[in-house]
Short mmCIF file of C-alpha atoms in Angstrom, two decimals:
data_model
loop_
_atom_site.label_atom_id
_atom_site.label_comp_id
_atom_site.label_asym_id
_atom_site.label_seq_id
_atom_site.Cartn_x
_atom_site.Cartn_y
_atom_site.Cartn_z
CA UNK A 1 -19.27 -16.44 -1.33
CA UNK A 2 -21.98 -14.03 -0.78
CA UNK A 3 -25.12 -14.54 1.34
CA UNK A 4 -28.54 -15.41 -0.30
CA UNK A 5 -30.56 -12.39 -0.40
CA UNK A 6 -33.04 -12.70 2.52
CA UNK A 7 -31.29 -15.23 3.94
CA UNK A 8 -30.24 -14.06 7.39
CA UNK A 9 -29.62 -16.86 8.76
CA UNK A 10 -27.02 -17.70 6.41
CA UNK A 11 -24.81 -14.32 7.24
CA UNK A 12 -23.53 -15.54 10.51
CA UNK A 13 -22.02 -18.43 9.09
CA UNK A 14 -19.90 -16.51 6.01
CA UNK A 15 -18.78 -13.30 8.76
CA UNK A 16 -17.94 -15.80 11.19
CA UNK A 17 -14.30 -16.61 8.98
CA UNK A 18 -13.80 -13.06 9.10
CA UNK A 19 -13.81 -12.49 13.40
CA UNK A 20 -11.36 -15.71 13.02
CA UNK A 21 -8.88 -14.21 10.75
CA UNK A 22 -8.92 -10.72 12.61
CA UNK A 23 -8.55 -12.72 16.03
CA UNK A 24 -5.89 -14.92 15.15
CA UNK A 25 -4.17 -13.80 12.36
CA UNK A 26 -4.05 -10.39 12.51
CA UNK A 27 -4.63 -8.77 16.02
CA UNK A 28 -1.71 -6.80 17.98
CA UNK A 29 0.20 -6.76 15.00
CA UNK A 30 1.65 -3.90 12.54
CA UNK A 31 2.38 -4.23 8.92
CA UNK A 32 4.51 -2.03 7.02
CA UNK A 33 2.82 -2.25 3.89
CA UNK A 34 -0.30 -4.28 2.29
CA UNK A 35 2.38 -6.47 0.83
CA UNK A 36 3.09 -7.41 4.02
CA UNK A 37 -0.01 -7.97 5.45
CA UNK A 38 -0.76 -10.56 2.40
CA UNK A 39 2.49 -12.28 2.79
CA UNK A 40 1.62 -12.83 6.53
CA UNK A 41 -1.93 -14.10 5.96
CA UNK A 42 -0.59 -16.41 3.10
CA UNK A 43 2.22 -17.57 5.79
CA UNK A 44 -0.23 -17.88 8.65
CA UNK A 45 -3.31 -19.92 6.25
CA UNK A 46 -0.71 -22.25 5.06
CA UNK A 47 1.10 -22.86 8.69
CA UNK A 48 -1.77 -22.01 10.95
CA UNK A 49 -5.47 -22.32 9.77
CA UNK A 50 -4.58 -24.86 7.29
CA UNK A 51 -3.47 -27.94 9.59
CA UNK A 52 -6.73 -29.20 11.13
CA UNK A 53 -8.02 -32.42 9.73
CA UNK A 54 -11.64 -32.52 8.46
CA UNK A 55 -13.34 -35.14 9.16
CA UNK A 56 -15.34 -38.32 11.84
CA UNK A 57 -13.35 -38.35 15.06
CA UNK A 58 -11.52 -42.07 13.26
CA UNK A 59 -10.16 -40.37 10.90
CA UNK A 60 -8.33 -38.16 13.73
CA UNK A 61 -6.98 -41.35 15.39
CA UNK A 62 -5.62 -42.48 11.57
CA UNK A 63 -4.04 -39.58 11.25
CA UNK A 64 -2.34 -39.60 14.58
CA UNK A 65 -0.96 -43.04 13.87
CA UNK A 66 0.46 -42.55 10.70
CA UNK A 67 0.07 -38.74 9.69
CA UNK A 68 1.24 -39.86 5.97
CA UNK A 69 -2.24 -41.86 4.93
CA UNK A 70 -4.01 -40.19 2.36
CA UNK A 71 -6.26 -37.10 3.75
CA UNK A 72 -4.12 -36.18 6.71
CA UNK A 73 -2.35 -32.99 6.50
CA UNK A 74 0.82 -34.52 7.53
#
């Protein structure tokens, strides 16, 4: 989503996913073609960003018991 017009303090929160993606997803590597770069970055959201649980610190600790419960990525 785009910022708010005049809004600048909402900016740093939307480019902030960008810096992650180009740190972790795609830095020191190569792709052969754009089609490759999108099937990587599908791969690595689904495997990678993807697995932390949202939520209160007890709903980490549910999780951890029994990764199965509904809302755990397990």
């Amino acid at each position: 989503m785009a910022c708010a017009p005049y809004r600048a303090r909402t900016k740093g929160k939307d480019e902030r996913g960008v810096g992650y993606v180009k740190r972790n997803a795609i830095a020191g590597r190569t792709f052969a073609s754009w089609a490759a770069m999108e099937a990587h970055l599908i791969w690595w959201m689904r495997e990678i960003a993807n697995q932390r649980v949202h939520g209160p610190p007890e709903s980490y600790r549910r999780c951890a018991s029994s990764p199965s419960k509904p809302g755990c990525s397990g």
